[in-house]
PDB file of C-alpha atoms in Angstrom:
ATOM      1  CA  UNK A   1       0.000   0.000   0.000  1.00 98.00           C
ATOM      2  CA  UNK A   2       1.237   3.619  -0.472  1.00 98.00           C
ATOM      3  CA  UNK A   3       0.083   6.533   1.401  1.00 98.00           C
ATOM      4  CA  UNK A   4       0.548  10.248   0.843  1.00 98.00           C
ATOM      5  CA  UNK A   5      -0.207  12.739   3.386  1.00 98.00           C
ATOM      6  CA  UNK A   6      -1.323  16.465   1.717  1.00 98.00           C
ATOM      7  CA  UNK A   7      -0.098  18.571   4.239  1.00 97.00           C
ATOM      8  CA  UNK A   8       1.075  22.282   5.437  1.00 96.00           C
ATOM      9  CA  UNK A   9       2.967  20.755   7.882  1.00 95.00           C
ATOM     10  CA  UNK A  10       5.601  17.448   6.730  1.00 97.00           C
ATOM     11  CA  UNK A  11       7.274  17.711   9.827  1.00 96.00           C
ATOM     12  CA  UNK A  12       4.240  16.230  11.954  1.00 96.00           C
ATOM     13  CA  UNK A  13       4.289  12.987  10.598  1.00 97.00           C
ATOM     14  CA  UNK A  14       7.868  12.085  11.663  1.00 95.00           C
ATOM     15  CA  UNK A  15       5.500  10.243  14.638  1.00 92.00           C
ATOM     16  CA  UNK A  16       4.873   7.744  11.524  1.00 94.00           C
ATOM     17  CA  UNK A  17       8.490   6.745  11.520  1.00 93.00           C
ATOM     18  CA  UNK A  18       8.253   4.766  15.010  1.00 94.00           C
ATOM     19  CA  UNK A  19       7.201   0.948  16.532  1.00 94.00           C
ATOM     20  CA  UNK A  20       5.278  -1.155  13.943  1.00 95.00           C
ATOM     21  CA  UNK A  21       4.718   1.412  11.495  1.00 96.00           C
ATOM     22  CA  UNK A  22       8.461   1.838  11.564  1.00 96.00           C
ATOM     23  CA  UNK A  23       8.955  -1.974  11.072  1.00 96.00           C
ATOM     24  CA  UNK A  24       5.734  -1.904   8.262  1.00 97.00           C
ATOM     25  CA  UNK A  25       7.882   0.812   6.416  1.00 97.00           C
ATOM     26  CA  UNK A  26      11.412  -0.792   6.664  1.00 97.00           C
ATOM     27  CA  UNK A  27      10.074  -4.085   4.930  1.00 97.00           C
ATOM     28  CA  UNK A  28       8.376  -2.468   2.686  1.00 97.00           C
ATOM     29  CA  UNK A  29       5.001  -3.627   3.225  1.00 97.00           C
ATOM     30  CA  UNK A  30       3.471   0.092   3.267  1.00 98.00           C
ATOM     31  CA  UNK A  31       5.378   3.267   1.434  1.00 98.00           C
ATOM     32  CA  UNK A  32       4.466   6.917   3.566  1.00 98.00           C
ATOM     33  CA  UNK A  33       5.233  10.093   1.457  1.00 98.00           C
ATOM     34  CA  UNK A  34       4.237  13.663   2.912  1.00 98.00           C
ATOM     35  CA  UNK A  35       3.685  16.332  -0.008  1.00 98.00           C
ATOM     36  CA  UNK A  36       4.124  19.735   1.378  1.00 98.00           C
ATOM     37  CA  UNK A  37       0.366  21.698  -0.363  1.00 97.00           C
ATOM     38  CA  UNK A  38       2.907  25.221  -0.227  1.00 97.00           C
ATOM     39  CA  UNK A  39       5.095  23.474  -2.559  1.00 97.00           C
ATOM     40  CA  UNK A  40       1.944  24.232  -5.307  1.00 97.00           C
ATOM     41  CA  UNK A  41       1.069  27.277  -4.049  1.00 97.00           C
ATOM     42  CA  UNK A  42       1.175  30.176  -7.301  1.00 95.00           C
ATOM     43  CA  UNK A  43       1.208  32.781  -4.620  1.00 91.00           C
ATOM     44  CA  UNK A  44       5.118  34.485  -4.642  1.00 90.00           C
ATOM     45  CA  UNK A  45       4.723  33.917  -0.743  1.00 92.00           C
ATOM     46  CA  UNK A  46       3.771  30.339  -0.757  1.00 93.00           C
ATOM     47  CA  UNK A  47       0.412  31.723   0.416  1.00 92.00           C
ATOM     48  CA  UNK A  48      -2.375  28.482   0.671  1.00 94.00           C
ATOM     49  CA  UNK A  49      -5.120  29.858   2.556  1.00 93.00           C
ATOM     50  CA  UNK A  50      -7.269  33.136   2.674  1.00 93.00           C
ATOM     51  CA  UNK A  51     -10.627  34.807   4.332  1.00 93.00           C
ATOM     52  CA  UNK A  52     -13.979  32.707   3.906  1.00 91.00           C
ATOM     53  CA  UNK A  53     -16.170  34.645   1.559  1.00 92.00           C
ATOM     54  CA  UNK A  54     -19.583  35.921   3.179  1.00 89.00           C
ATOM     55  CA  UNK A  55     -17.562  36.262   6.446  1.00 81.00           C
ATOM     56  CA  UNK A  56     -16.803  33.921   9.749  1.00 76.00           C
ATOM     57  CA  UNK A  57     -14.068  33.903  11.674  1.00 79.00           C
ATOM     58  CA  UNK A  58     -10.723  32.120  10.772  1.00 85.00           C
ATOM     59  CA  UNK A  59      -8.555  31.295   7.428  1.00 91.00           C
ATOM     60  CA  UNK A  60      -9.877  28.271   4.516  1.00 93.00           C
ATOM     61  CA  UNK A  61      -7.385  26.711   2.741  1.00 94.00           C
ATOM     62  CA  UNK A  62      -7.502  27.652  -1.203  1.00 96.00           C
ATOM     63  CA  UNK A  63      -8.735  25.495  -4.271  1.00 97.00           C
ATOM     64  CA  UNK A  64      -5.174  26.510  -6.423  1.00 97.00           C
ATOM     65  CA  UNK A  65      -3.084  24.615  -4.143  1.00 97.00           C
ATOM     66  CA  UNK A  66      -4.874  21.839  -3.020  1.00 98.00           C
ATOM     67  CA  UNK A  67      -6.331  20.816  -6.874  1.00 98.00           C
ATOM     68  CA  UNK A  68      -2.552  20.863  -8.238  1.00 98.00           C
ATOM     69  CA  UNK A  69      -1.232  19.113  -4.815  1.00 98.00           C
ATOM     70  CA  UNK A  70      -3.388  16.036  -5.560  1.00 98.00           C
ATOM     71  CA  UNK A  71      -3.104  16.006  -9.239  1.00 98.00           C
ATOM     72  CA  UNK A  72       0.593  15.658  -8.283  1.00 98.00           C
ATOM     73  CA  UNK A  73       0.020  12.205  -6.679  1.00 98.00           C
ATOM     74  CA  UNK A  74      -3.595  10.952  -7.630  1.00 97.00           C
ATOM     75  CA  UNK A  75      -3.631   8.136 -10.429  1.00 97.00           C
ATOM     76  CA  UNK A  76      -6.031   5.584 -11.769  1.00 97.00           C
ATOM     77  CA  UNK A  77      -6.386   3.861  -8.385  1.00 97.00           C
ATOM     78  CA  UNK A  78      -5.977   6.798  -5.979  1.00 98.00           C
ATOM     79  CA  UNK A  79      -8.703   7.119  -3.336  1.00 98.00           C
ATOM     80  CA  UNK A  80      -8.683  10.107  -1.209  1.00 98.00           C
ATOM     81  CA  UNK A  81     -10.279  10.868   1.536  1.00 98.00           C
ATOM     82  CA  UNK A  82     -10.574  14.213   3.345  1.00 98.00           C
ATOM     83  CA  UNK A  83      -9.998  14.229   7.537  1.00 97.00           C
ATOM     84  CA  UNK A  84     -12.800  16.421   9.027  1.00 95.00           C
ATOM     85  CA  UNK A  85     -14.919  16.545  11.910  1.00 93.00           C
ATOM     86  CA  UNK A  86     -18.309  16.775   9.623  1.00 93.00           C
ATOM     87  CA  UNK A  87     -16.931  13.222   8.068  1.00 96.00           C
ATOM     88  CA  UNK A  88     -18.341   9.940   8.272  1.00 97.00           C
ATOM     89  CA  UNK A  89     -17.875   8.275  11.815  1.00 97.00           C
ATOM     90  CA  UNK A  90     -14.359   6.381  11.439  1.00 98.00           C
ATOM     91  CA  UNK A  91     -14.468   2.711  12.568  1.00 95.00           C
ATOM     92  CA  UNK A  92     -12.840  -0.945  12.358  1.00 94.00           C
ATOM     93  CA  UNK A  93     -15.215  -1.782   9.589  1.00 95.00           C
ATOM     94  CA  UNK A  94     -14.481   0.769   7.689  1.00 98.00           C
ATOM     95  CA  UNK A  95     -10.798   0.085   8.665  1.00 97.00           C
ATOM     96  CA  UNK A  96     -10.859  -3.187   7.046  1.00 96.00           C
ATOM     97  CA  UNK A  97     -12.632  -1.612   3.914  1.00 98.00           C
ATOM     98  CA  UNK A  98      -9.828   0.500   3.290  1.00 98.00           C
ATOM     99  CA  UNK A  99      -7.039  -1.830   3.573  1.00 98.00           C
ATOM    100  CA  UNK A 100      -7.622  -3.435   0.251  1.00 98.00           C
ATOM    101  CA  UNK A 101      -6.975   0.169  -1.099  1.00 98.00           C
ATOM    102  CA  UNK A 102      -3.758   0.258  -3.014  1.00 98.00           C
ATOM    103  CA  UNK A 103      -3.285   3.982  -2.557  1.00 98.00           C
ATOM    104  CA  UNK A 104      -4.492   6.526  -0.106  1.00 98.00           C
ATOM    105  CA  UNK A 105      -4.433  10.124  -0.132  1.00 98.00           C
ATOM    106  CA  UNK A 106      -4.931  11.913   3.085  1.00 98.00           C
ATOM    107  CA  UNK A 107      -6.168  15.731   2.450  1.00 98.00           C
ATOM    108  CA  UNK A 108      -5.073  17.455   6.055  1.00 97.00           C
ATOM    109  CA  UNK A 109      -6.861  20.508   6.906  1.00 93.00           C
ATOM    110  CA  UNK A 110      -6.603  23.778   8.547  1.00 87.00           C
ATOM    111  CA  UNK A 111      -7.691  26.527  10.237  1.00 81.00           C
ATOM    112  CA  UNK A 112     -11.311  26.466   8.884  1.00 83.00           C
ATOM    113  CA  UNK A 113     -10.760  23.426   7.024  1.00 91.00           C
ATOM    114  CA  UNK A 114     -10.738  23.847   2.822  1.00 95.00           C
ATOM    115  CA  UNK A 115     -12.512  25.146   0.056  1.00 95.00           C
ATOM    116  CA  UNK A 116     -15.272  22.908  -1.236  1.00 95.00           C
ATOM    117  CA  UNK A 117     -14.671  23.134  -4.449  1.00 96.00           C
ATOM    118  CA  UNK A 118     -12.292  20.583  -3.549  1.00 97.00           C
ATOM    119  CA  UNK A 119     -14.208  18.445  -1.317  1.00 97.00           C
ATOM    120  CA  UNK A 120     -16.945  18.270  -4.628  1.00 98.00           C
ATOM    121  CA  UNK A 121     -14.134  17.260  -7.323  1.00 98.00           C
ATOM    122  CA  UNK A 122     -11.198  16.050  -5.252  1.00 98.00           C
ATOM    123  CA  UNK A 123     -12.202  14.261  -2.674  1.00 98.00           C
ATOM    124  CA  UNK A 124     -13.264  10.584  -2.578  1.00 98.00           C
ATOM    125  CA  UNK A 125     -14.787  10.078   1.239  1.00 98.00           C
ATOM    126  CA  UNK A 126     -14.591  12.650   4.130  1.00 98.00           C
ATOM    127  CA  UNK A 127     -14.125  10.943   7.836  1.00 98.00           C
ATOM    128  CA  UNK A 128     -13.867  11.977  11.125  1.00 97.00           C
ATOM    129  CA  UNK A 129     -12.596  10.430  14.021  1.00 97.00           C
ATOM    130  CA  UNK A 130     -14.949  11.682  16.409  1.00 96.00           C
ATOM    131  CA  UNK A 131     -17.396  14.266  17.551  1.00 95.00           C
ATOM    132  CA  UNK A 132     -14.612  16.982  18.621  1.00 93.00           C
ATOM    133  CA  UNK A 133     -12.695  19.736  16.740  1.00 92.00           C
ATOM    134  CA  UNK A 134      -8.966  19.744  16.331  1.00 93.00           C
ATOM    135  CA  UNK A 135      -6.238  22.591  15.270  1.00 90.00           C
ATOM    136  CA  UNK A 136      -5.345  20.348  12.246  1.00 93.00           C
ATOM    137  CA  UNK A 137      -5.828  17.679   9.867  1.00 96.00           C
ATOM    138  CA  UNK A 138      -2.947  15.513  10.361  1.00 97.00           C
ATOM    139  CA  UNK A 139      -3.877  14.194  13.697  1.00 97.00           C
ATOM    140  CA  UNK A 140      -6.714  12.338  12.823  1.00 97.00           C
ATOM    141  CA  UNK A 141      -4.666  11.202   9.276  1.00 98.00           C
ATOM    142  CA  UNK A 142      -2.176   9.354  11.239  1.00 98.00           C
ATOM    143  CA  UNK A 143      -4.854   7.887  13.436  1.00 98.00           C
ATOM    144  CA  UNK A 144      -6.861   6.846  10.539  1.00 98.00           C
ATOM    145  CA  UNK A 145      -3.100   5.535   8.512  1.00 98.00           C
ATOM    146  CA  UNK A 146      -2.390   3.981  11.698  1.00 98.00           C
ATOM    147  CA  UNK A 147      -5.669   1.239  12.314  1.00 97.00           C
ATOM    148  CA  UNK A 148      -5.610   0.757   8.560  1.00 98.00           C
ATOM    149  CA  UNK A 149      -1.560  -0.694   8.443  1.00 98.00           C
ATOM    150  CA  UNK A 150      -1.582  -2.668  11.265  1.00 96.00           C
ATOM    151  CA  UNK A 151      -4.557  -4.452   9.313  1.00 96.00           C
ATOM    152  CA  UNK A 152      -1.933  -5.126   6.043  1.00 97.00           C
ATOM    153  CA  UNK A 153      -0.686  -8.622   5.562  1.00 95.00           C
ATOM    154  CA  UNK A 154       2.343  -9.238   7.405  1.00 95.00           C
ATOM    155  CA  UNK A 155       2.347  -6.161   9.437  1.00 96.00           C
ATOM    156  CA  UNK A 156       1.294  -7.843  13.056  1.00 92.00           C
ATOM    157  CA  UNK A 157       3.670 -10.572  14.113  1.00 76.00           C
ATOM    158  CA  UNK A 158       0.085 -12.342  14.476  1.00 63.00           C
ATOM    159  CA  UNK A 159      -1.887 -11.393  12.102  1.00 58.00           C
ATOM    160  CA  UNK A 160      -4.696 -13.356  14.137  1.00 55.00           C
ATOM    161  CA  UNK A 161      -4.524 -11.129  17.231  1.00 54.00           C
ATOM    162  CA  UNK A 162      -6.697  -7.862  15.868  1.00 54.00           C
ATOM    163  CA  UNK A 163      -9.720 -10.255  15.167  1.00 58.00           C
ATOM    164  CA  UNK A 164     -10.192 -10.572  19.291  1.00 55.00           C
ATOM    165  CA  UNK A 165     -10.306  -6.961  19.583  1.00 60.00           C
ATOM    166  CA  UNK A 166     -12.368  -4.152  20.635  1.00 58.00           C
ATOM    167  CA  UNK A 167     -15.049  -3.927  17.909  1.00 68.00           C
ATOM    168  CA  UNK A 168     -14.789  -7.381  16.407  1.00 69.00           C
ATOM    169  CA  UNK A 169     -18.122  -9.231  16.345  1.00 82.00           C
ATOM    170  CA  UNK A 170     -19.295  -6.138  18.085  1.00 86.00           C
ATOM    171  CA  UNK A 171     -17.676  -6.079  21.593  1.00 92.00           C
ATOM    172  CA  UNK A 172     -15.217  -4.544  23.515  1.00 92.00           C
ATOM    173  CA  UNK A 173     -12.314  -6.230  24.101  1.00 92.00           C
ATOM    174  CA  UNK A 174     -12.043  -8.340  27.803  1.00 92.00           C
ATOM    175  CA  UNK A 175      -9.503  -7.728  30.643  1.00 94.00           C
ATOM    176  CA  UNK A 176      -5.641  -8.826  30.300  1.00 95.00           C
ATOM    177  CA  UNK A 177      -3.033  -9.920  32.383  1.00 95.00           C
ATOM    178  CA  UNK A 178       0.018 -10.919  32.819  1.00 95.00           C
ATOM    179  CA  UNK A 179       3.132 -11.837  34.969  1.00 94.00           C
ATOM    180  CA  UNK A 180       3.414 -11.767  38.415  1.00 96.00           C
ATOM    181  CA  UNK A 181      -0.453 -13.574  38.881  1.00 95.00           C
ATOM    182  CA  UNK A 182       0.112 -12.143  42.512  1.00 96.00           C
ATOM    183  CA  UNK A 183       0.726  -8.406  42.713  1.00 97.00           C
ATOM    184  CA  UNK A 184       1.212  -7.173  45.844  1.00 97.00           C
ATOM    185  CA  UNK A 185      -2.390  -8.439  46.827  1.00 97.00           C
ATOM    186  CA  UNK A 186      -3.905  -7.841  43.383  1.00 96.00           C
ATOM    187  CA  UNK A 187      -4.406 -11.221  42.205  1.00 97.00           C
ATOM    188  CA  UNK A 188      -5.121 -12.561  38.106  1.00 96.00           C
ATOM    189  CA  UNK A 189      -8.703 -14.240  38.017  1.00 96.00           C
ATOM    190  CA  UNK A 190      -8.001 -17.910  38.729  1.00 96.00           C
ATOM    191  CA  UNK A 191      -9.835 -18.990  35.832  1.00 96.00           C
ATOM    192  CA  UNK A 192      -6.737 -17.430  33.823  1.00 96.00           C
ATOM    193  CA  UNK A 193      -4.360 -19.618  35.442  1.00 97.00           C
ATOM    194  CA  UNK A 194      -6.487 -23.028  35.364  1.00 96.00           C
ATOM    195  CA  UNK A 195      -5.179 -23.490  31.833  1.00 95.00           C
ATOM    196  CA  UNK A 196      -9.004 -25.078  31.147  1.00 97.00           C
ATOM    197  CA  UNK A 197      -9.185 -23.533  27.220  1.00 97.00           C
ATOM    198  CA  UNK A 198     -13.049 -23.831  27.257  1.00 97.00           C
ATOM    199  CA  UNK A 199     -13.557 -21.926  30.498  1.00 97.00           C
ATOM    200  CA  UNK A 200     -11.006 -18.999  29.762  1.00 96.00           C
ATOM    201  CA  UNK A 201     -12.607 -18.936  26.366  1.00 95.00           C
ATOM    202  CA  UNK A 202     -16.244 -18.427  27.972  1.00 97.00           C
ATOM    203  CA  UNK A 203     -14.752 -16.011  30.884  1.00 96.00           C
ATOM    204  CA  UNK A 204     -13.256 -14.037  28.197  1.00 95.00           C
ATOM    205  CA  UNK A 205     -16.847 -13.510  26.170  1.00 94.00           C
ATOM    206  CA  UNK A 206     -18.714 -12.910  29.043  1.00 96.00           C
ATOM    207  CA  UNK A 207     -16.185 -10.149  29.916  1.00 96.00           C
ATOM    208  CA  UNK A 208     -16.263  -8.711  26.317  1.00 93.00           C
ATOM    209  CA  UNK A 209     -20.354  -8.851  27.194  1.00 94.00           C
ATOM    210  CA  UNK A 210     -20.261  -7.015  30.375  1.00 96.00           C
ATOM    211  CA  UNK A 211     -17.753  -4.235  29.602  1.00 96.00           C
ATOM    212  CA  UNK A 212     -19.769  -3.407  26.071  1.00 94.00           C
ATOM    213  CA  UNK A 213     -22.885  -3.505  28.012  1.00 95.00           C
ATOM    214  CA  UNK A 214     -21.739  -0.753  30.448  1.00 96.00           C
ATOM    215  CA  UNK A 215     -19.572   1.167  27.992  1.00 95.00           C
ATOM    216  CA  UNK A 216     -20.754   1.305  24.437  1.00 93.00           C
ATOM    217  CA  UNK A 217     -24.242  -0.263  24.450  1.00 94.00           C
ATOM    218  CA  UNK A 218     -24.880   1.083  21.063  1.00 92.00           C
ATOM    219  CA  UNK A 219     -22.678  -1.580  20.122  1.00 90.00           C
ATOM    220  CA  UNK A 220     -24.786  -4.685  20.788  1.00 89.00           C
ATOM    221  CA  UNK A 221     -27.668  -2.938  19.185  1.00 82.00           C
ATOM    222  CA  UNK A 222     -25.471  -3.107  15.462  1.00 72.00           C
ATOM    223  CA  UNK A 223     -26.327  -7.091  16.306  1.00 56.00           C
ATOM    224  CA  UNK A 224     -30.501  -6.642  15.754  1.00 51.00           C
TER     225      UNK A 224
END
């Protein structure tokens, strides 16, 4: 997979360059590029964003920029998608969806966000990774690029080990532990230690079944 992040600021996504993503990079299973939008500025100051027309407070990134920016990188099987809080919710499912994309295009706002014009011809999905407003785009990018690597082939040690979590088959994931089973009084559920597969296995569900009822409840409803 290759991703390019559209962005005023390249320097951001050095946080890319670390842990798994690091390790996804370095074996090439996933190429990261960052293509700075000021580079396609025509302004003689690099300018990319001006004053909203019919008023409002703050500074909206221009169509000039932003159209030649992703001609620069968008081809035949290009699919980009536009970070902004008005998006479409963000979530595993559509994680998994996007995974089988063999290019992705992150458009990273500012200030006030961008033109529209671009959003209407550019622009292949908008998301949003929650119901909150940040200072900039590339936050919620690289939380977005993040879910969708660690779902590439190859990319988890165990490849098996995302399907038992939070928001597979609906649930949130159960409680982990691990070594010492005794911690200064704080002791691992015995079931964990009993090494009886069929009981941990049912302890673990009706964990997942508790925690999503009191938490996200919304979730078990996706089930009806």
């Amino acid at each position: 997979m290759k991703i390019d992040f559209l962005t005023l600021f390249p320097e951001m996504f050095q946080a890319m360059n670390c842990s798994i993503i690091k390790r996804a990079i370095d074996n090439n299973l996933v190429e990261i590029n960052c293509v700075n939008i000021r580079d396609f500025s025509q302004d003689k100051h690099k300018k990319a964003d001006d004053y909203v027309f019919g008023g409002g407070e703050g500074m909206l990134l221009t169509p000039q920029p932003l159209f030649d920016c992703i001609d620069s990188v968008k081809s035949s099987n290009s699919y980009v998608i536009y970070v902004t809080p008005s998006g479409e919710p963000f979530n595993q499912e559509i994680a998994k969806e996007l995974k089988n994309k063999e290019h992705l295009v992150f458009v990273c706002g500012h200030y006030e966000g961008i033109d529209q014009r671009v959003i209407d011809n550019k622009v292949d999905r908008e998301l949003s990774i929650g119901d909150y407003v940040l200072t900039n785009g590339e936050l919620p990018a690289m939380v977005i690029a993040d879910s969708i690597i660690r779902l590439l082939p190859n990319v988890l040690n165990n490849e098996s080990s995302y399907q038992n979590e939070s928001f597979e088959n609906n649930l949130l994931e159960h409680p982990q532990y691990t070594r010492p089973a005794n911690f200064r009084g704080l002791k691992v559920p015995e079931v964990l230690l009993s090494g009886n597969h069929q009981e941990i296995k049912k302890w673990c569900q009706e964990q997942s079944e508790k925690i999503t009822k009191e938490r996200r409840p919304d979730l078990l409803k996706k089930d009806n």
